[in-house]
């Protein structure tokens, strides 16, 4: 079965730096990866989707890259701010299979 | 649009009692998902519907769990009888399309505590 691994349970960075979160998946191609943000006591909120044939996707200060050889996606937040502190979830689908979520990385941006 | 609406937001019940969680998806979305989130297991899909029809319920942990979607604007997840290990946050999400290449919109969740 599909496994999604987010390599860090928690990540602390200084304000203004770039945060980089990693998501690895084990099976199934084609691959579609979604990234969500979850704040305490709230439901996940969709951020970005990247398809297997896309190398990179951007949205404001967010950037997602995809390396199908490594079966890995990197999620970057540039010029990080304390307001970016949250848990970030990665989710994989092959397109017609349900999303499988990683356990998330809890990001803390320190002022 | 108000987004996905879930009720109640919090539920505390005793072991053996019946629990019913409710969800109203975003109008016009034709797929609805029920998830459970715990610290140990993360976010897990329980069941999903497309056009009110259950498509995959393989994530439902056991027969004590059941879900219905009688119309496009309402779904319920029922646990009967409830057990302490059912304590978790239950999320409902909806999506504009059946394909999993579309984003999902999550509700605020129901925090269930079974004592």
PDB file of C-alpha atoms in Angstrom:
ATOM      1  CA  UNK A   1       0.000   0.000   0.000  1.00  0.00           C
ATOM      2  CA  UNK A   2       1.040   3.588  -0.467  1.00  0.00           C
ATOM      3  CA  UNK A   3       3.180   5.157   2.236  1.00  0.00           C
ATOM      4  CA  UNK A   4       3.877   8.836   2.617  1.00  0.00           C
ATOM      5  CA  UNK A   5       6.782   9.926   4.754  1.00  0.00           C
ATOM      6  CA  UNK A   6       7.421  13.465   5.855  1.00  0.00           C
ATOM      7  CA  UNK A   7      10.938  13.346   7.134  1.00  0.00           C
ATOM      8  CA  UNK A   8      10.640  15.815   9.978  1.00  0.00           C
ATOM      9  CA  UNK A   9       8.058  15.759  12.689  1.00  0.00           C
ATOM     10  CA  UNK A  10       9.033  19.288  13.671  1.00  0.00           C
ATOM     11  CA  UNK A  11      11.129  22.036  12.118  1.00  0.00           C
ATOM     12  CA  UNK A  12      12.233  25.300  13.734  1.00  0.00           C
ATOM     13  CA  UNK A  13      13.613  28.138  11.634  1.00  0.00           C
ATOM     14  CA  UNK A  14      14.408  31.806  12.022  1.00  0.00           C
ATOM     15  CA  UNK A  15      12.105  34.415  10.565  1.00  0.00           C
ATOM     16  CA  UNK A  16      13.176  35.478   7.084  1.00  0.00           C
ATOM     17  CA  UNK A  17      14.819  32.168   6.241  1.00  0.00           C
ATOM     18  CA  UNK A  18      13.528  29.604   3.760  1.00  0.00           C
ATOM     19  CA  UNK A  19      11.771  26.584   5.229  1.00  0.00           C
ATOM     20  CA  UNK A  20      12.104  23.337   3.287  1.00  0.00           C
ATOM     21  CA  UNK A  21       9.849  20.375   4.024  1.00  0.00           C
ATOM     22  CA  UNK A  22      10.257  16.927   2.467  1.00  0.00           C
ATOM     23  CA  UNK A  23       7.677  14.398   1.367  1.00  0.00           C
ATOM     24  CA  UNK A  24       8.570  10.913   0.115  1.00  0.00           C
ATOM     25  CA  UNK A  25       6.162   8.400  -1.410  1.00  0.00           C
ATOM     26  CA  UNK A  26       6.793   4.746  -2.085  1.00  0.00           C
ATOM     27  CA  UNK A  27       4.463   3.464  -4.763  1.00  0.00           C
ATOM     28  CA  UNK A  28       2.152   4.222  -7.630  1.00  0.00           C
ATOM     29  CA  UNK A  29       2.642   6.234 -10.704  1.00  0.00           C
ATOM     30  CA  UNK A  30       1.414   8.519 -12.074  1.00  0.00           C
ATOM     31  CA  UNK A  31       1.667  10.676  -9.008  1.00  0.00           C
ATOM     32  CA  UNK A  32      -0.137  13.785  -7.881  1.00  0.00           C
ATOM     33  CA  UNK A  33       1.046  15.420  -4.689  1.00  0.00           C
ATOM     34  CA  UNK A  34      -0.975  17.893  -2.688  1.00  0.00           C
ATOM     35  CA  UNK A  35       0.198  20.087   0.158  1.00  0.00           C
ATOM     36  CA  UNK A  36      -2.092  21.281   2.928  1.00  0.00           C
ATOM     37  CA  UNK A  37      -1.679  23.579   5.900  1.00  0.00           C
ATOM     38  CA  UNK A  38      -3.314  22.735   9.231  1.00  0.00           C
ATOM     39  CA  UNK A  39      -3.576  25.102  12.172  1.00  0.00           C
ATOM     40  CA  UNK A  40      -4.388  23.830  15.688  1.00  0.00           C
ATOM     41  CA  UNK A  41      -8.066  23.052  16.098  1.00  0.00           C
ATOM     42  CA  UNK A  42      -8.834  23.511  12.405  1.00  0.00           C
ATOM     43  CA  UNK A  43      -9.185  21.395   9.310  1.00  0.00           C
ATOM     44  CA  UNK A  44      -6.454  21.173   6.663  1.00  0.00           C
ATOM     45  CA  UNK A  45      -6.425  23.899   4.021  1.00  0.00           C
ATOM     46  CA  UNK A  46      -5.278  23.165   0.474  1.00  0.00           C
ATOM     47  CA  UNK A  47      -2.158  25.016  -0.687  1.00  0.00           C
ATOM     48  CA  UNK A  48      -0.702  23.513  -3.852  1.00  0.00           C
ATOM     49  CA  UNK A  49      -0.978  20.525  -6.151  1.00  0.00           C
ATOM     50  CA  UNK A  50       1.849  19.284  -8.351  1.00  0.00           C
ATOM     51  CA  UNK A  51       1.590  16.658 -11.040  1.00  0.00           C
ATOM     52  CA  UNK A  52       4.227  14.100 -11.924  1.00  0.00           C
ATOM     53  CA  UNK A  53       5.055  15.817 -15.202  1.00  0.00           C
ATOM     54  CA  UNK A  54       5.561  19.188 -13.506  1.00  0.00           C
ATOM     55  CA  UNK A  55       8.920  20.028 -12.048  1.00  0.00           C
ATOM     56  CA  UNK A  56       7.855  23.047 -10.052  1.00  0.00           C
ATOM     57  CA  UNK A  57       4.777  24.969  -8.894  1.00  0.00           C
ATOM     58  CA  UNK A  58       4.684  28.382  -7.237  1.00  0.00           C
ATOM     59  CA  UNK A  59       2.152  30.392  -5.304  1.00  0.00           C
ATOM     60  CA  UNK A  60       3.297  33.647  -3.741  1.00  0.00           C
ATOM     61  CA  UNK A  61       6.057  32.672  -1.244  1.00  0.00           C
ATOM     62  CA  UNK A  62       5.371  28.963  -1.659  1.00  0.00           C
ATOM     63  CA  UNK A  63       7.190  26.655  -4.039  1.00  0.00           C
ATOM     64  CA  UNK A  64       6.789  22.918  -4.588  1.00  0.00           C
ATOM     65  CA  UNK A  65       9.173  20.747  -6.561  1.00  0.00           C
ATOM     66  CA  UNK A  66       8.823  17.158  -7.711  1.00  0.00           C
ATOM     67  CA  UNK A  67      11.556  14.602  -8.310  1.00  0.00           C
ATOM     68  CA  UNK A  68      10.043  11.404  -9.702  1.00  0.00           C
ATOM     69  CA  UNK A  69      13.394   9.607  -9.645  1.00  0.00           C
ATOM     70  CA  UNK A  70      13.662  10.083  -5.905  1.00  0.00           C
ATOM     71  CA  UNK A  71       9.868   9.837  -5.455  1.00  0.00           C
ATOM     72  CA  UNK A  72      10.111  13.035  -3.490  1.00  0.00           C
ATOM     73  CA  UNK A  73       8.498  16.448  -3.277  1.00  0.00           C
ATOM     74  CA  UNK A  74      10.039  19.462  -1.579  1.00  0.00           C
ATOM     75  CA  UNK A  75       7.901  22.278  -0.192  1.00  0.00           C
ATOM     76  CA  UNK A  76       9.563  25.640   0.302  1.00  0.00           C
ATOM     77  CA  UNK A  77       8.374  28.755   2.126  1.00  0.00           C
ATOM     78  CA  UNK A  78      10.611  31.704   1.329  1.00  0.00           C
ATOM     79  CA  UNK A  79      11.002  34.739   3.597  1.00  0.00           C
ATOM     80  CA  UNK A  80       9.239  32.808   6.349  1.00  0.00           C
ATOM     81  CA  UNK A  81       7.120  34.648   8.908  1.00  0.00           C
ATOM     82  CA  UNK A  82       5.823  33.658  12.352  1.00  0.00           C
ATOM     83  CA  UNK A  83       2.351  33.479  10.746  1.00  0.00           C
ATOM     84  CA  UNK A  84       3.624  30.559   8.647  1.00  0.00           C
ATOM     85  CA  UNK A  85       3.886  28.459  11.806  1.00  0.00           C
ATOM     86  CA  UNK A  86       1.551  25.486  11.344  1.00  0.00           C
ATOM     87  CA  UNK A  87       1.566  21.796  10.484  1.00  0.00           C
ATOM     88  CA  UNK A  88       2.052  21.059   6.795  1.00  0.00           C
ATOM     89  CA  UNK A  89       0.628  17.856   5.351  1.00  0.00           C
ATOM     90  CA  UNK A  90       1.651  16.128   2.148  1.00  0.00           C
ATOM     91  CA  UNK A  91      -0.825  13.848   0.361  1.00  0.00           C
ATOM     92  CA  UNK A  92      -0.386  11.496  -2.606  1.00  0.00           C
ATOM     93  CA  UNK A  93      -2.782  10.115  -5.181  1.00  0.00           C
ATOM     94  CA  UNK A  94      -2.253   8.288  -8.442  1.00  0.00           C
ATOM     95  CA  UNK A  95      -5.200  10.202  -9.857  1.00  0.00           C
ATOM     96  CA  UNK A  96      -7.919   7.647  -9.331  1.00  0.00           C
ATOM     97  CA  UNK A  97      -6.878   6.436  -5.890  1.00  0.00           C
ATOM     98  CA  UNK A  98      -7.831   8.195  -2.671  1.00  0.00           C
ATOM     99  CA  UNK A  99      -5.416  10.663  -1.120  1.00  0.00           C
ATOM    100  CA  UNK A 100      -2.987   9.171   1.371  1.00  0.00           C
ATOM    101  CA  UNK A 101      -1.704  11.735   3.845  1.00  0.00           C
ATOM    102  CA  UNK A 102       1.607  11.951   5.627  1.00  0.00           C
ATOM    103  CA  UNK A 103       1.631  12.654   9.348  1.00  0.00           C
ATOM    104  CA  UNK A 104       2.789  16.199   8.753  1.00  0.00           C
ATOM    105  CA  UNK A 105       5.660  18.461   9.705  1.00  0.00           C
ATOM    106  CA  UNK A 106       5.092  21.026  12.451  1.00  0.00           C
ATOM    107  CA  UNK A 107       6.854  24.223  11.404  1.00  0.00           C
ATOM    108  CA  UNK A 108       7.732  26.908  13.924  1.00  0.00           C
ATOM    109  CA  UNK A 109       9.058  30.224  12.622  1.00  0.00           C
ATOM    110  CA  UNK A 110      10.852  32.090  15.371  1.00  0.00           C
ATOM    111  CA  UNK A 111      10.904  35.875  15.342  1.00  0.00           C
TER     112      UNK A 111
ATOM    113  CA  UNK B   1     -20.148  29.992   0.490  1.00  0.00           C
ATOM    114  CA  UNK B   2     -19.820  29.029   4.159  1.00  0.00           C
ATOM    115  CA  UNK B   3     -17.484  26.165   3.420  1.00  0.00           C
ATOM    116  CA  UNK B   4     -17.926  22.651   4.753  1.00  0.00           C
ATOM    117  CA  UNK B   5     -20.021  22.652   7.903  1.00  0.00           C
ATOM    118  CA  UNK B   6     -19.714  20.012  10.609  1.00  0.00           C
ATOM    119  CA  UNK B   7     -21.651  19.484  13.796  1.00  0.00           C
ATOM    120  CA  UNK B   8     -21.182  19.110  16.636  1.00  0.00           C
ATOM    121  CA  UNK B   9     -17.727  20.652  17.052  1.00  0.00           C
ATOM    122  CA  UNK B  10     -17.138  18.703  20.244  1.00  0.00           C
ATOM    123  CA  UNK B  11     -18.764  15.535  21.510  1.00  0.00           C
ATOM    124  CA  UNK B  12     -18.134  13.809  24.809  1.00  0.00           C
ATOM    125  CA  UNK B  13     -19.928  10.541  25.353  1.00  0.00           C
ATOM    126  CA  UNK B  14     -19.708   7.395  27.411  1.00  0.00           C
ATOM    127  CA  UNK B  15     -18.599   4.062  26.073  1.00  0.00           C
ATOM    128  CA  UNK B  16     -21.481   2.157  24.518  1.00  0.00           C
ATOM    129  CA  UNK B  17     -23.446   5.213  23.462  1.00  0.00           C
ATOM    130  CA  UNK B  18     -24.381   6.016  19.886  1.00  0.00           C
ATOM    131  CA  UNK B  19     -22.644   8.985  18.284  1.00  0.00           C
ATOM    132  CA  UNK B  20     -23.783  10.767  15.129  1.00  0.00           C
ATOM    133  CA  UNK B  21     -21.583  13.262  13.348  1.00  0.00           C
ATOM    134  CA  UNK B  22     -23.025  15.538  10.677  1.00  0.00           C
ATOM    135  CA  UNK B  23     -21.645  17.226   7.602  1.00  0.00           C
ATOM    136  CA  UNK B  24     -22.887  19.690   5.012  1.00  0.00           C
ATOM    137  CA  UNK B  25     -20.557  19.840   1.970  1.00  0.00           C
ATOM    138  CA  UNK B  26     -19.957  22.851  -0.221  1.00  0.00           C
ATOM    139  CA  UNK B  27     -22.821  23.359  -2.637  1.00  0.00           C
ATOM    140  CA  UNK B  28     -22.027  21.975  -6.074  1.00  0.00           C
ATOM    141  CA  UNK B  29     -19.331  19.589  -4.875  1.00  0.00           C
ATOM    142  CA  UNK B  30     -20.090  16.017  -5.865  1.00  0.00           C
ATOM    143  CA  UNK B  31     -17.561  14.147  -3.724  1.00  0.00           C
ATOM    144  CA  UNK B  32     -17.620  13.876   0.049  1.00  0.00           C
ATOM    145  CA  UNK B  33     -15.022  12.316   2.322  1.00  0.00           C
ATOM    146  CA  UNK B  34     -14.938  11.325   5.982  1.00  0.00           C
ATOM    147  CA  UNK B  35     -11.521  11.264   7.677  1.00  0.00           C
ATOM    148  CA  UNK B  36     -10.292  10.489  11.176  1.00  0.00           C
ATOM    149  CA  UNK B  37      -7.194  12.128  12.648  1.00  0.00           C
ATOM    150  CA  UNK B  38      -5.173  10.897  15.613  1.00  0.00           C
ATOM    151  CA  UNK B  39      -1.652  11.638  16.774  1.00  0.00           C
ATOM    152  CA  UNK B  40      -0.619   8.026  16.257  1.00  0.00           C
ATOM    153  CA  UNK B  41      -2.087   7.369  12.831  1.00  0.00           C
ATOM    154  CA  UNK B  42      -2.430  10.821  11.309  1.00  0.00           C
ATOM    155  CA  UNK B  43      -5.251  11.582   8.868  1.00  0.00           C
ATOM    156  CA  UNK B  44      -6.985   8.460   7.594  1.00  0.00           C
ATOM    157  CA  UNK B  45      -9.764   8.160   5.026  1.00  0.00           C
ATOM    158  CA  UNK B  46     -12.780   6.282   6.360  1.00  0.00           C
ATOM    159  CA  UNK B  47     -15.209   6.441   3.440  1.00  0.00           C
ATOM    160  CA  UNK B  48     -16.014   8.574   0.432  1.00  0.00           C
ATOM    161  CA  UNK B  49     -19.101   9.267  -1.631  1.00  0.00           C
ATOM    162  CA  UNK B  50     -19.533  10.402  -5.197  1.00  0.00           C
ATOM    163  CA  UNK B  51     -22.918  11.813  -6.204  1.00  0.00           C
ATOM    164  CA  UNK B  52     -24.293  10.551  -2.860  1.00  0.00           C
ATOM    165  CA  UNK B  53     -23.195   6.957  -3.550  1.00  0.00           C
ATOM    166  CA  UNK B  54     -20.612   5.278  -1.292  1.00  0.00           C
ATOM    167  CA  UNK B  55     -17.620   4.402  -3.445  1.00  0.00           C
ATOM    168  CA  UNK B  56     -15.013   3.084  -1.036  1.00  0.00           C
ATOM    169  CA  UNK B  57     -15.618   2.225   2.610  1.00  0.00           C
ATOM    170  CA  UNK B  58     -12.507   0.096   3.077  1.00  0.00           C
ATOM    171  CA  UNK B  59     -11.196   2.546   5.659  1.00  0.00           C
ATOM    172  CA  UNK B  60     -14.156   2.096   8.003  1.00  0.00           C
ATOM    173  CA  UNK B  61     -12.572   0.371  10.997  1.00  0.00           C
ATOM    174  CA  UNK B  62     -15.394  -2.015  11.812  1.00  0.00           C
ATOM    175  CA  UNK B  63     -19.112  -2.625  11.654  1.00  0.00           C
ATOM    176  CA  UNK B  64     -19.703  -0.208  14.494  1.00  0.00           C
ATOM    177  CA  UNK B  65     -19.108   2.577  11.965  1.00  0.00           C
ATOM    178  CA  UNK B  66     -21.638   3.502   9.296  1.00  0.00           C
ATOM    179  CA  UNK B  67     -22.078   6.486   6.982  1.00  0.00           C
ATOM    180  CA  UNK B  68     -24.923   7.762   4.875  1.00  0.00           C
ATOM    181  CA  UNK B  69     -25.470  10.506   2.350  1.00  0.00           C
ATOM    182  CA  UNK B  70     -29.202  10.798   1.766  1.00  0.00           C
ATOM    183  CA  UNK B  71     -28.836  13.861  -0.464  1.00  0.00           C
ATOM    184  CA  UNK B  72     -26.208  16.128  -1.976  1.00  0.00           C
ATOM    185  CA  UNK B  73     -26.183  18.504   0.980  1.00  0.00           C
ATOM    186  CA  UNK B  74     -26.005  16.195   3.991  1.00  0.00           C
ATOM    187  CA  UNK B  75     -24.021  13.259   5.304  1.00  0.00           C
ATOM    188  CA  UNK B  76     -23.771  11.468   8.635  1.00  0.00           C
ATOM    189  CA  UNK B  77     -21.161   9.255  10.248  1.00  0.00           C
ATOM    190  CA  UNK B  78     -22.515   7.065  13.018  1.00  0.00           C
ATOM    191  CA  UNK B  79     -20.660   5.043  15.620  1.00  0.00           C
ATOM    192  CA  UNK B  80     -22.713   2.499  17.527  1.00  0.00           C
ATOM    193  CA  UNK B  81     -21.653   1.466  20.113  1.00  0.00           C
ATOM    194  CA  UNK B  82     -18.805   3.896  20.726  1.00  0.00           C
ATOM    195  CA  UNK B  83     -15.555   2.828  22.408  1.00  0.00           C
ATOM    196  CA  UNK B  84     -12.720   4.854  23.998  1.00  0.00           C
ATOM    197  CA  UNK B  85     -10.414   4.011  21.076  1.00  0.00           C
ATOM    198  CA  UNK B  86     -12.794   5.908  18.787  1.00  0.00           C
ATOM    199  CA  UNK B  87     -11.658   9.155  20.416  1.00  0.00           C
ATOM    200  CA  UNK B  88     -10.234  11.312  17.618  1.00  0.00           C
ATOM    201  CA  UNK B  89     -10.983  14.316  15.456  1.00  0.00           C
ATOM    202  CA  UNK B  90     -13.320  13.468  12.598  1.00  0.00           C
ATOM    203  CA  UNK B  91     -13.186  15.607   9.475  1.00  0.00           C
ATOM    204  CA  UNK B  92     -15.559  15.862   6.576  1.00  0.00           C
ATOM    205  CA  UNK B  93     -14.231  17.174   3.272  1.00  0.00           C
ATOM    206  CA  UNK B  94     -15.766  17.844  -0.124  1.00  0.00           C
ATOM    207  CA  UNK B  95     -14.351  18.182  -3.602  1.00  0.00           C
ATOM    208  CA  UNK B  96     -15.742  19.437  -6.895  1.00  0.00           C
ATOM    209  CA  UNK B  97     -14.807  16.268  -8.740  1.00  0.00           C
ATOM    210  CA  UNK B  98     -14.378  12.574  -8.144  1.00  0.00           C
ATOM    211  CA  UNK B  99     -10.814  12.547  -9.407  1.00  0.00           C
ATOM    212  CA  UNK B 100      -8.250  12.828  -6.685  1.00  0.00           C
ATOM    213  CA  UNK B 101      -6.360  15.379  -8.695  1.00  0.00           C
ATOM    214  CA  UNK B 102      -8.598  18.099  -7.255  1.00  0.00           C
ATOM    215  CA  UNK B 103      -8.163  19.837  -3.950  1.00  0.00           C
ATOM    216  CA  UNK B 104     -10.345  18.902  -1.011  1.00  0.00           C
ATOM    217  CA  UNK B 105     -12.066  21.397   1.256  1.00  0.00           C
ATOM    218  CA  UNK B 106     -12.143  20.349   4.879  1.00  0.00           C
ATOM    219  CA  UNK B 107     -14.600  21.238   7.578  1.00  0.00           C
ATOM    220  CA  UNK B 108     -13.513  22.343  11.068  1.00  0.00           C
ATOM    221  CA  UNK B 109     -13.811  18.815  12.436  1.00  0.00           C
ATOM    222  CA  UNK B 110     -15.624  17.161  15.328  1.00  0.00           C
ATOM    223  CA  UNK B 111     -13.503  16.322  18.359  1.00  0.00           C
ATOM    224  CA  UNK B 112     -14.926  13.113  19.804  1.00  0.00           C
ATOM    225  CA  UNK B 113     -14.056  11.935  23.284  1.00  0.00           C
ATOM    226  CA  UNK B 114     -15.395   8.575  24.448  1.00  0.00           C
ATOM    227  CA  UNK B 115     -14.954   7.919  28.160  1.00  0.00           C
TER     228      UNK B 115
END
